[in-house]
XYZ file of C-alpha atoms in Angstrom:
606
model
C 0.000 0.000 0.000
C 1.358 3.574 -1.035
C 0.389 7.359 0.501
C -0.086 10.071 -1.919
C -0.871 13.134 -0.756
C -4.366 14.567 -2.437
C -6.875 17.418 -2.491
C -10.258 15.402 -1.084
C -11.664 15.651 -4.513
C -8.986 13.847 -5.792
C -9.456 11.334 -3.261
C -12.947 10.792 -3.806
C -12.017 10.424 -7.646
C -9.586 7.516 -6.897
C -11.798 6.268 -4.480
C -13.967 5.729 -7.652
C -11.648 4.296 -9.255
C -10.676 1.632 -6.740
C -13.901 0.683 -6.330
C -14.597 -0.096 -9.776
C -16.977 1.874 -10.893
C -17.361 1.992 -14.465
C -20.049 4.727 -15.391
C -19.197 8.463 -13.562
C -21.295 11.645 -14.262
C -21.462 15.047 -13.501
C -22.218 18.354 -13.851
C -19.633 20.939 -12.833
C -19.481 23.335 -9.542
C -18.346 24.325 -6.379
C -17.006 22.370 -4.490
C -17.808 19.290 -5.949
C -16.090 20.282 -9.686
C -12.599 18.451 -9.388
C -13.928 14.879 -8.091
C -14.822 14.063 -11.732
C -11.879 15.675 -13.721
C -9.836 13.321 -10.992
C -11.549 10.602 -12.510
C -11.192 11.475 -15.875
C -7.241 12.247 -15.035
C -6.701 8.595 -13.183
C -9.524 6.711 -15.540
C -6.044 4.428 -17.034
C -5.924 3.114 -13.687
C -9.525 1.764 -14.130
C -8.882 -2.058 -14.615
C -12.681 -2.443 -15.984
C -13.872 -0.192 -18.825
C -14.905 3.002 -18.118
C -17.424 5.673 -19.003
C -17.227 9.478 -17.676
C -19.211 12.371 -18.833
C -19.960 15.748 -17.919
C -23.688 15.820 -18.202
C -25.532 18.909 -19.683
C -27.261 19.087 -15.652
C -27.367 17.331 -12.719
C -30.726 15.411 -13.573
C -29.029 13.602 -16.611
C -26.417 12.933 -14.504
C -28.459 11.124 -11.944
C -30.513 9.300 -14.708
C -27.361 8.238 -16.422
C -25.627 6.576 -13.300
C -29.330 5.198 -12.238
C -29.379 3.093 -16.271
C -26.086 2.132 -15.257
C -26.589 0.769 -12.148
C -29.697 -1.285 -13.481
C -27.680 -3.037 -15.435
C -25.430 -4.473 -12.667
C -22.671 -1.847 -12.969
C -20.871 0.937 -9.882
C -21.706 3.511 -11.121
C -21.755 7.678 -9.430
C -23.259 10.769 -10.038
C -21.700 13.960 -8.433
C -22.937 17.143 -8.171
C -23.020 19.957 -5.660
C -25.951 20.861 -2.958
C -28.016 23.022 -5.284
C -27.367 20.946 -7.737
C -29.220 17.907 -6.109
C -32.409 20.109 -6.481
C -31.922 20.337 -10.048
C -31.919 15.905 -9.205
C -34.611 15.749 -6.995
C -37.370 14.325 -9.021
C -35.378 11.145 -10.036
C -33.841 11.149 -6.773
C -36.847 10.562 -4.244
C -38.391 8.011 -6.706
C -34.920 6.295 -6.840
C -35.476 5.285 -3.182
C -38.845 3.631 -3.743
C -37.592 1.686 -6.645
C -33.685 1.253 -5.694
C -30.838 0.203 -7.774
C -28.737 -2.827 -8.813
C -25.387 -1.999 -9.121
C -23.641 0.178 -6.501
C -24.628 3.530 -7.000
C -23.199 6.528 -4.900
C -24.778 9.985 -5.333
C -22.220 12.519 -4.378
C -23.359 15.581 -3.374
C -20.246 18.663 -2.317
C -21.901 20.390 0.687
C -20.979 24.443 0.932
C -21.711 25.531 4.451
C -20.420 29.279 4.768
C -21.799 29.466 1.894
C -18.531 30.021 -0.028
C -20.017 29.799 -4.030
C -23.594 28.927 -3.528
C -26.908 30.463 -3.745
C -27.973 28.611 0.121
C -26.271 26.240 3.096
C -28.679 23.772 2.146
C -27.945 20.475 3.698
C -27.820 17.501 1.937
C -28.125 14.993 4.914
C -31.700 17.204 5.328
C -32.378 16.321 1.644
C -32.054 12.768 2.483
C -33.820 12.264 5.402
C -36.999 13.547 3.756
C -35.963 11.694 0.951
C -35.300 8.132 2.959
C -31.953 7.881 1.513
C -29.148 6.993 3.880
C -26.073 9.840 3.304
C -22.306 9.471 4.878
C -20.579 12.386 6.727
C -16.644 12.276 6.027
C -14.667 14.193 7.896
C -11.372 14.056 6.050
C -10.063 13.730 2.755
C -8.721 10.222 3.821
C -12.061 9.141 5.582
C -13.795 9.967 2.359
C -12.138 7.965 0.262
C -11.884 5.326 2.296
C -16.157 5.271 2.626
C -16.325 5.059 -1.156
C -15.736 0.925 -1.672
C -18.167 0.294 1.617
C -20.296 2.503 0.598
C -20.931 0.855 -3.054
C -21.093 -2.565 -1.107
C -23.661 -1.132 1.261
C -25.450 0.170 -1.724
C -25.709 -3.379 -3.242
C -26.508 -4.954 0.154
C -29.766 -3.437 0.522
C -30.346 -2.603 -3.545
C -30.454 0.882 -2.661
C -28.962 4.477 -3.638
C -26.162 5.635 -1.253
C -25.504 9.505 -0.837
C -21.739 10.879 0.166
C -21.275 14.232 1.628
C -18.567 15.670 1.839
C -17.962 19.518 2.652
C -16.313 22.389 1.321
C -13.290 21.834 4.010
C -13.142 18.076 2.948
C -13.316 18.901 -0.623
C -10.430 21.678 -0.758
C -7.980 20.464 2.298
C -5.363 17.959 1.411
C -4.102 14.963 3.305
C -1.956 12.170 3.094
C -4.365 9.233 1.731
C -3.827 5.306 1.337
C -4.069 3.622 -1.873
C -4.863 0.628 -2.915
C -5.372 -1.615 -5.728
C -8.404 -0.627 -8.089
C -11.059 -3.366 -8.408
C -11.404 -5.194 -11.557
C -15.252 -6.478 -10.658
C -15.200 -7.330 -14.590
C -19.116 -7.051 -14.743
C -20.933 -7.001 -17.828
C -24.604 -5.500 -18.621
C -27.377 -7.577 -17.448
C -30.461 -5.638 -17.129
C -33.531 -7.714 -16.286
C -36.885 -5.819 -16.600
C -38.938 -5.842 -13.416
C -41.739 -3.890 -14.587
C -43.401 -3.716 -11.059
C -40.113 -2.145 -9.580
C -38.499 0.141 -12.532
C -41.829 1.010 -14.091
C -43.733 1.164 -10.645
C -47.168 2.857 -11.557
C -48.509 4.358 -8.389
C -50.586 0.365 -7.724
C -47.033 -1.041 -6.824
C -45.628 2.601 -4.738
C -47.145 1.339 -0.981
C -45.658 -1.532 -1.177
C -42.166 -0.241 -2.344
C -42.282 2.226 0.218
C -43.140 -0.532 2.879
C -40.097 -2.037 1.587
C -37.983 0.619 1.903
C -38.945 1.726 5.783
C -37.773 -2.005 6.804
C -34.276 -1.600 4.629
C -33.705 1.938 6.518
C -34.429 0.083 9.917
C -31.579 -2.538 9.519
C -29.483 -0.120 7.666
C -29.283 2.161 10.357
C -28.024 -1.008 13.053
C -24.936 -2.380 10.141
C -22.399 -2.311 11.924
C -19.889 -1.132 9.941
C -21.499 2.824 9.808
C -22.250 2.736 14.099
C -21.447 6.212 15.330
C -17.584 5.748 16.894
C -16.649 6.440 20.635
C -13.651 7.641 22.158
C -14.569 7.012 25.666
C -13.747 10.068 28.767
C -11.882 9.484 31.790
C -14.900 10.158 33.685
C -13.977 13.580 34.825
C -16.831 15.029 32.516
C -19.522 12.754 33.645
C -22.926 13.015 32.302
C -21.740 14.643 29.342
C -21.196 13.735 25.556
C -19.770 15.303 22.263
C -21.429 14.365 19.140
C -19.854 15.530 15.935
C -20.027 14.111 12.337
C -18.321 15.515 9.204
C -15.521 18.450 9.086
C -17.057 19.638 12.434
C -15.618 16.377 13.967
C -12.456 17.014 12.534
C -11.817 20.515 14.208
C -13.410 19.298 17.376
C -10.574 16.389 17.627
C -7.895 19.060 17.174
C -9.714 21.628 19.017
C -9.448 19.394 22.557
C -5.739 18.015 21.817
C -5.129 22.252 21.954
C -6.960 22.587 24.769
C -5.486 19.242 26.117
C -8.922 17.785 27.025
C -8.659 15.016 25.055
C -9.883 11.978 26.109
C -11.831 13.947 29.101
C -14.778 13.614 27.843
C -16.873 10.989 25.864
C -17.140 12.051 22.264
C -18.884 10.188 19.029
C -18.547 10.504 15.639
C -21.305 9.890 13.456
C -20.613 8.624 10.440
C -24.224 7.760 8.644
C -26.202 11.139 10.152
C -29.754 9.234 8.299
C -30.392 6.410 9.014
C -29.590 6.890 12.425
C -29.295 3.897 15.191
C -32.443 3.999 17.370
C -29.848 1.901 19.834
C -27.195 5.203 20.346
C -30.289 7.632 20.050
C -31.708 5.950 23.366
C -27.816 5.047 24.737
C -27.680 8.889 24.383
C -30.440 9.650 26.220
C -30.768 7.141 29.130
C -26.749 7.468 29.393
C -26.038 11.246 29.982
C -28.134 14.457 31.128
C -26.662 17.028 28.825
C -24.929 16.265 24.874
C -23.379 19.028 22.661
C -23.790 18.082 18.851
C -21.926 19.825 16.375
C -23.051 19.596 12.792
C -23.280 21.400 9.803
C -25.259 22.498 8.372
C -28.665 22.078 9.642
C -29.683 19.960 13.131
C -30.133 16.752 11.853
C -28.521 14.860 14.156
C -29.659 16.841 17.391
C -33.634 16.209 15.400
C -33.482 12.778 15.438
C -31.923 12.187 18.951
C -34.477 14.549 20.861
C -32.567 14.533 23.948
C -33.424 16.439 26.454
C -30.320 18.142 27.227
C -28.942 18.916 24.057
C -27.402 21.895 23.173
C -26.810 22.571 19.444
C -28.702 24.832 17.089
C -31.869 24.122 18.312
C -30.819 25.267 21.363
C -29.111 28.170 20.307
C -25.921 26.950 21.277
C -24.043 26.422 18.540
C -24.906 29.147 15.741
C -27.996 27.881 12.743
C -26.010 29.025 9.804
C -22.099 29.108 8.242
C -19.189 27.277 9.327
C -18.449 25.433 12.538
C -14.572 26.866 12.462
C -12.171 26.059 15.101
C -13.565 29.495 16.809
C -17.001 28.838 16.279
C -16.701 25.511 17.869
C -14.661 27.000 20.993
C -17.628 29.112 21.635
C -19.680 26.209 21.965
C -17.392 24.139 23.515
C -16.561 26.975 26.370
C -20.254 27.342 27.073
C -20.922 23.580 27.432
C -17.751 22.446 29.751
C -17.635 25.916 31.672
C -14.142 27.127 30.000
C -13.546 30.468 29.705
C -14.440 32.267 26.775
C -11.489 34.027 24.276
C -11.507 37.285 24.899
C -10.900 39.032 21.509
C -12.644 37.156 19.048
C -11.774 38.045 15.607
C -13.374 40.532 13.421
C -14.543 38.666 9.919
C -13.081 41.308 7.570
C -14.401 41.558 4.385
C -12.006 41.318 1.089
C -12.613 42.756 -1.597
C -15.367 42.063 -4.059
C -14.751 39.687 -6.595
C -14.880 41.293 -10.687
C -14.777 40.404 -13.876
C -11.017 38.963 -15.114
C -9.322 41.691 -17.227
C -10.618 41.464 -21.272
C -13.249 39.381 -20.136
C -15.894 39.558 -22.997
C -19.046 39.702 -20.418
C -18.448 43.137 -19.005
C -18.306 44.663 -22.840
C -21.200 42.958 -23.046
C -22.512 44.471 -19.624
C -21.374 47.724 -20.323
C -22.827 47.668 -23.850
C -26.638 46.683 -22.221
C -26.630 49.172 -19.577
C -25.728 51.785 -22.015
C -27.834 50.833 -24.280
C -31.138 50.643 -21.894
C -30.295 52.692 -18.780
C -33.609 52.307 -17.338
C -33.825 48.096 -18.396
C -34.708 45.321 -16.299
C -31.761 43.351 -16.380
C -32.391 39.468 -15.018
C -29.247 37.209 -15.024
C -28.120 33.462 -13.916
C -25.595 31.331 -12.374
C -22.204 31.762 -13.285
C -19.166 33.933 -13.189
C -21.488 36.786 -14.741
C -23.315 37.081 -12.119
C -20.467 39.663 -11.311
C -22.238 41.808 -14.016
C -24.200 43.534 -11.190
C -20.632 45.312 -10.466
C -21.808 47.086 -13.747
C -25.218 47.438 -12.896
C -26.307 44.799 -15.656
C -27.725 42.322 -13.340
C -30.998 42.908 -11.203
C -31.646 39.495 -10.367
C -29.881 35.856 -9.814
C -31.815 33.182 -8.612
C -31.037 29.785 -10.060
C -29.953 27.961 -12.738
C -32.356 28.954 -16.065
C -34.030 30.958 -13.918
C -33.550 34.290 -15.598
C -35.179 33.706 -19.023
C -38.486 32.567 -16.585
C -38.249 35.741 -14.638
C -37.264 37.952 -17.837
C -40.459 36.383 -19.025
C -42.796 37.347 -15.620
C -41.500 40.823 -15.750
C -42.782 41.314 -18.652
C -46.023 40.439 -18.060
C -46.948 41.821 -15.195
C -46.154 45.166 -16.489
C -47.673 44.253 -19.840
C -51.181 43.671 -18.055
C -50.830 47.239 -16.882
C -51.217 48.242 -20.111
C -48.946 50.993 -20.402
C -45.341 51.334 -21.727
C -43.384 48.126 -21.012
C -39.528 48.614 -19.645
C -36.928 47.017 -22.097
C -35.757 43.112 -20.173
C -32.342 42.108 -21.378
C -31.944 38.622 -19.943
C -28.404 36.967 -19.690
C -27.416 33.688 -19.419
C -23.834 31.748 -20.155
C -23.684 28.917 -22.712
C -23.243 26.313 -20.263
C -26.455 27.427 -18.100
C -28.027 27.857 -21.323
C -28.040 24.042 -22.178
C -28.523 23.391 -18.621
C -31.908 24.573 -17.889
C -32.388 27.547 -20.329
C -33.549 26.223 -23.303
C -37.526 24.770 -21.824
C -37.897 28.408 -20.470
C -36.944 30.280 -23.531
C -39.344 28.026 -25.478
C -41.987 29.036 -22.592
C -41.458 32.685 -23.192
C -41.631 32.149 -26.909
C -44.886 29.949 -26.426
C -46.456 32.760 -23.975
C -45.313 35.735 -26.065
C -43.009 37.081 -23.779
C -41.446 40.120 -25.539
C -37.916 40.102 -24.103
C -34.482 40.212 -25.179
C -32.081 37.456 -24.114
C -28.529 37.418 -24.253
C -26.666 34.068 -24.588
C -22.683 34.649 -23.380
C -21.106 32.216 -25.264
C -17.484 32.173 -23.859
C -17.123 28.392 -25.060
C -16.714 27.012 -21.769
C -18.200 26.353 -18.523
C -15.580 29.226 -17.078
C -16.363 29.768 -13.222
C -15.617 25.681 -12.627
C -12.507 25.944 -14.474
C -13.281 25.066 -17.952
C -15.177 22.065 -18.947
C -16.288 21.182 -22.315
C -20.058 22.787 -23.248
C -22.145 20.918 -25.800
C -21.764 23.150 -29.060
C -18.289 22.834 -28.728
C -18.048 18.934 -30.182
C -15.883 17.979 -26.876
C -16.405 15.614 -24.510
C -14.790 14.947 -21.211
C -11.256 14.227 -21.362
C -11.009 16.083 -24.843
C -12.675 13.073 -26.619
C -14.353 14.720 -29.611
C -18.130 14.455 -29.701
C -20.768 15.624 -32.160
C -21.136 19.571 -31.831
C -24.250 20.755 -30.798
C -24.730 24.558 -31.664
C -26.787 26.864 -30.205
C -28.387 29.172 -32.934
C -30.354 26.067 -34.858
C -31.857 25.566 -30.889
C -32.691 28.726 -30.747
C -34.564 28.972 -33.849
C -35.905 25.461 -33.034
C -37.494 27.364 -30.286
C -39.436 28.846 -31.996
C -37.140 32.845 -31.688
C -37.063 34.567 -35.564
C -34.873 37.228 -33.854
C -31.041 35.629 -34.115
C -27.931 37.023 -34.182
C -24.659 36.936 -33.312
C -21.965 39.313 -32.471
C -18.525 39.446 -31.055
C -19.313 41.926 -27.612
C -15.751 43.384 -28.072
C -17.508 45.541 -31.284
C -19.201 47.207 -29.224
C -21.200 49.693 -31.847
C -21.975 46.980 -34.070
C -23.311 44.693 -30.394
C -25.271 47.992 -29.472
C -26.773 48.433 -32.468
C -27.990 44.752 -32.724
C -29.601 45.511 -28.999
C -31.542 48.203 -30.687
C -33.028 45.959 -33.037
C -33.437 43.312 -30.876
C -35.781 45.533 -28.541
C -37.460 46.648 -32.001
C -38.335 43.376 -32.560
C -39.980 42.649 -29.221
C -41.849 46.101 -29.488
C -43.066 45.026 -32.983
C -46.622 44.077 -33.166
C -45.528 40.870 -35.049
C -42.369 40.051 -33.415
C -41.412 37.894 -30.218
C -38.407 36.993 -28.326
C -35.072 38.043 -29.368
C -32.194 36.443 -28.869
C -28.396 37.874 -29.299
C -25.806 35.526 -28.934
C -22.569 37.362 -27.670
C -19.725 35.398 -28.260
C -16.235 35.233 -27.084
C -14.352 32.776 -25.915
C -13.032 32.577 -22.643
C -9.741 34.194 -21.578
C -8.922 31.985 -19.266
C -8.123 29.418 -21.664
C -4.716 30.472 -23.079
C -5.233 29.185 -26.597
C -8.305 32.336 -26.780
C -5.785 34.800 -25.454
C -2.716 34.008 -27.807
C -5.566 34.040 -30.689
C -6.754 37.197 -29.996
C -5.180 40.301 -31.471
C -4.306 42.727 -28.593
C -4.796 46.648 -28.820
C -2.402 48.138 -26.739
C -3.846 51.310 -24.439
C -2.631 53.684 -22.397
C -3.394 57.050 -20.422
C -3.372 60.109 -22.067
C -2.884 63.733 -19.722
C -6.738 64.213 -21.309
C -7.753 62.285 -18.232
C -9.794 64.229 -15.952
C -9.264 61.843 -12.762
C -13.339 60.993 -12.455
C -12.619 57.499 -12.143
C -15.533 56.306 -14.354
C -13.458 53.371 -16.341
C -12.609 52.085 -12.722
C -15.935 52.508 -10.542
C -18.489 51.786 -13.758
C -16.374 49.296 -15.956
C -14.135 48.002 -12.877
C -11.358 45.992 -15.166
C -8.630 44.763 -12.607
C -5.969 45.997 -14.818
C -7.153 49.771 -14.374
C -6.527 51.625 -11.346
C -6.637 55.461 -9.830
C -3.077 56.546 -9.382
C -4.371 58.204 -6.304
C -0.660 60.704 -6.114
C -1.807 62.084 -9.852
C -5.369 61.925 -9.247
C -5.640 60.067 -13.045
C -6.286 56.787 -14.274
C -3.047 53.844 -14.544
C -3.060 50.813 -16.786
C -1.619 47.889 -15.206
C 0.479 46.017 -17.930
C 1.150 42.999 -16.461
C -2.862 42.490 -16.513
C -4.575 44.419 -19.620
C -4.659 41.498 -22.342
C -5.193 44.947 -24.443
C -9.017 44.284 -25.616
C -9.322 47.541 -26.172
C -12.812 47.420 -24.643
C -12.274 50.275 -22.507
C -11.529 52.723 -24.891
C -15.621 53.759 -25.089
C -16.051 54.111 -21.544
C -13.947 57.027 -21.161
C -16.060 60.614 -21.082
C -12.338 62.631 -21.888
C -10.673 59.887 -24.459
C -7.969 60.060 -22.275
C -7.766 55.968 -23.075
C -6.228 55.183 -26.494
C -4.127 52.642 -28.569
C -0.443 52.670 -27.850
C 0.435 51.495 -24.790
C 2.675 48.505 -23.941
C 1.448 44.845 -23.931
């Protein structure tokens, strides 16, 4: 057996890979992103063939893994908290009608929330969903649930969920390998028409089924909450902790040196959980502090008397249980004194829009263009077009063309003059959930505008292949799937497309655009602004660069920093004028417009 040291998304990934599954899917984000692409790095140490994709959303994901596990084969489908919503409806039928194969569901958990739109807890998800869901608390632990966790999965026919954190995902650790699994299975799907096409006749008695799996699930031995036992100078009192929470707790009372002074459990399975420690619990001490995150699902099901967590208000109901978060707790419950100067969460500084990044021409073109516009937008790194006052509203993925769509007509059925919507949406989000909502809007005669940024990649997770581009993960090529034929599929007569960087000729396509929706025969319109991605060196050495630079025309009012905010300009606060950092203008030349004085022009050094 060998150590590598690995990010815990790596670790999951090999833990894939050792356990032999053969069918992996995914759609991309935070934190959950780099579990596949470590799969699709280490998939030559597969011994059995197999088959990764990154799935157009998380549903297809799901259903994709599900097939696979019909037919006898491990298979996994990850995807982040938010993203299980986007899974739900094939996920809570999945645990009436079960699996074959091992199937693990992994779903990234993002308490703080560090890139998500809510905390929501997946281990929450699952208990309402009567699915049983793992609680690593270390890169190393993670991995090492991934084999079990398959075999549980085939033990009791039944879809396993592992959770991991943000701090589990991210943090690195020495980890064990060993030899990937060669199970060598091959496709055997036998039709059980009662189970896989259940019609609601057969649903009590598959539910029936499934209450009695839960109840011996939640006594296997193998997932039993784990006790370091006290000296018995704390008597009466317990620690429960599961997940990254249990982590910083352990390290938390080796700095305090109480370790071993009081008893303490981890929980490793947080649903189902053993009625046998839920009554040890309570029959065994008077007062328990449980530390989870996010929500209390733990401190729900044991109903102690004496607990103190978030239900009690002792341990805070939202964000991170951090090593100072937990000593707060910890203090209160075993009478320590508190720290004296807790520290001061200082905010950074807001995140922006990478230097030459197509959106914010694209921005800055729309809010020119219709100053008084009602501007809805979507998931993804241009969401950071509300720097630019281009984005009124975020909600979830697809969600903007739907709420582009409502604005409109609730102040159409006023009857008077209707305020210009420009809706925005990336390419990725686009083929995620866009496209049944823009052929709603077209289907209701929505009369909006909606702007597809095509950067040719799914950017704010680092990169991975969208469908129109013809790749597939791992850079296998695929059949292209492009986006204007959709469009017009859709049912839009309004297409066109238009590099955002020419800005007069992207303007003036706006105009017509919201002619079109004004026109008594026209519709939806849909500009496609595309780009590709700067963050992908082969689009930056492509692209020809226009050098700028600072003229003494500059007045000092600051506008090309506040309103367009490009990182690579600045206020040279000793001059009172504008700077151009050359190390960071890729020389797009997009800035040029935004200056009231033309004090920005051509010529400056690249």
């Amino acid at each position: 057996m060998t150590t590598e040291l690995l990010m815990g998304n790596d670790a999951i990934g090999r833990g894939l890979i050792e356990a032999g599954c053969q069918v992996a899917a995914a759609y991309p984000g935070t934190p959950s992103t780099e579990i596949l692409q470590s799969v699709i790095n280490r998939r030559d140490e597969a011994v059995d063939p197999l088959h990764v994709e990154w799935s157009v959303n998380e549903k297809i994901a799901f259903e994709v893994a599900l097939a696979a596990s019909y037919t006898g084969k491990r298979s996994a489908a990850v995807m982040k908290q938010v993203g299980l919503n986007v899974a739900a409806d094939p996920f809570m039928r999945t645990a009436y009608l079960g699996v074959k194969g091992g199937m693990l569901t992994i779903v990234a958990d993002d308490p703080g929330p560090h890139s998500s739109q809510n905390e929501q807890d997946t281990r929450l998800f699952c208990l309402q969903g009567r699915v049983p869901v793992l609680d690593p608390s270390s890169p190393a632990e993670a991995k090492a649930m991934v084999e079990p966790a398959f075999a549980l999965s085939e033990k009791y026919e039944m879809n396993v969920v592992l959770r991991p954190t943000t701090r589990v995902c991210h943090s690195r650790q020495s980890v064990a390998l060993t030899t990937p699994l060669g199970p060598d299975r091959k496709s055997e799907f036998v039709p059980d028409t009662g189970r896989f096409c259940a019609t609601p006749a057969f649903l009590p008695g598959l539910h029936k089924a499934l209450n009695a799996k839960l109840e011996q699930i939640a006594k296997e031995p193998d997932w039993q909450p784990k006790m370091v036992e006290g000296d018995g100078s704390n008597k009466g009192l317990a620690l429960v902790a599961s997940g990254i929470a249990y982590a910083n707790l352990v390290d938390l009372l080796a700095e305090l040196e109480l370790t071993g002074t009081v008893d303490l459990y981890q929980v490793l399975m947080p649903y189902p959980l053993n009625p046998d420690f839920i009554d040890t619990l309570q029959n065994s001490y008077t007062k328990v502090l449980v530390l989870e995150e996010t929500y209390p699902v733990i401190e729900m099901q044991l109903a102690h008397p004496g607990a103190a967590g978030k239900l009690s208000g002792a341990v805070p109901k939202e964000g991170e249980l951090t090593p100072d978060v937990l000593y707060t707790a910890l203090a209160d419950f075993l009478g320590l004194e508190r720290q004296q100067n807790e520290a001061v969460q200082a905010r950074g500084q807001r995140p922006s829009l990478c230097p030459g990044c197509p959106h914010r021409a694209a921005f800055y073109s729309i809010k020119k263009t219709f100053p008084d516009g009602i501007f809805p937008s979507d998931i993804g790194c241009y969401t950071l077009g509300m720097n630019l006052e281009a984005v009124h509203t975020v909600h979830c993925m697809g969600a903007c063309i739907s709420q582009g769509a409502g604005f409109y007509q609730a102040y159409r059925q006023d009857g008077g003059a209707t305020p210009t919507v420009v809706v925005t949406i990336g390419d990725s989000t686009f083929f995620h959930a866009g496209i049944p909502a823009l052929i709603n809007a077209v289907v209701q005669d929505a009369r909006i505008i909606v702007v597809i940024l095509d950067n040719a990649t799914t950017a704010m997770t680092g990169g991975q292949p969208v469908p129109h581009m013809g790749i597939a993960a791992g850079g296998r090529k695929t059949k292209a799937i492009a986006i204007m034929p959709l469009v017009k599929a859709a049912g839009v007569e309004f297409i066109e497309s238009c590099d955002p960087y020419h800005q007069a000729r992207f303007e003036e396509l706006l105009r017509k655009a919201d002619e079109h929706t004004r026109h008594e025969n026209g519709g939806v319109a849909v500009l496609i602004a595309k780009h590709g991605c700067l963050m992908d060196p082969a689009v930056r050495k492509a692209q020809e660069a226009a050098p700028v630079q600072i003229t003494e025309d500059c007045l000092g009012c600051g506008q090309c920093v506040e309103i367009f905010e490009c990182p690579a300009l600045s206020m040279d606060k000793e001059n009172e004028t504008a700077r151009v950092d050359g190390d960071r203008c890729h020389g797009c030349g997009t800035c040029i417009a935004v200056c009231p004085a033309q004090a920005i022009v051509e010529g400056g050094m690249i």
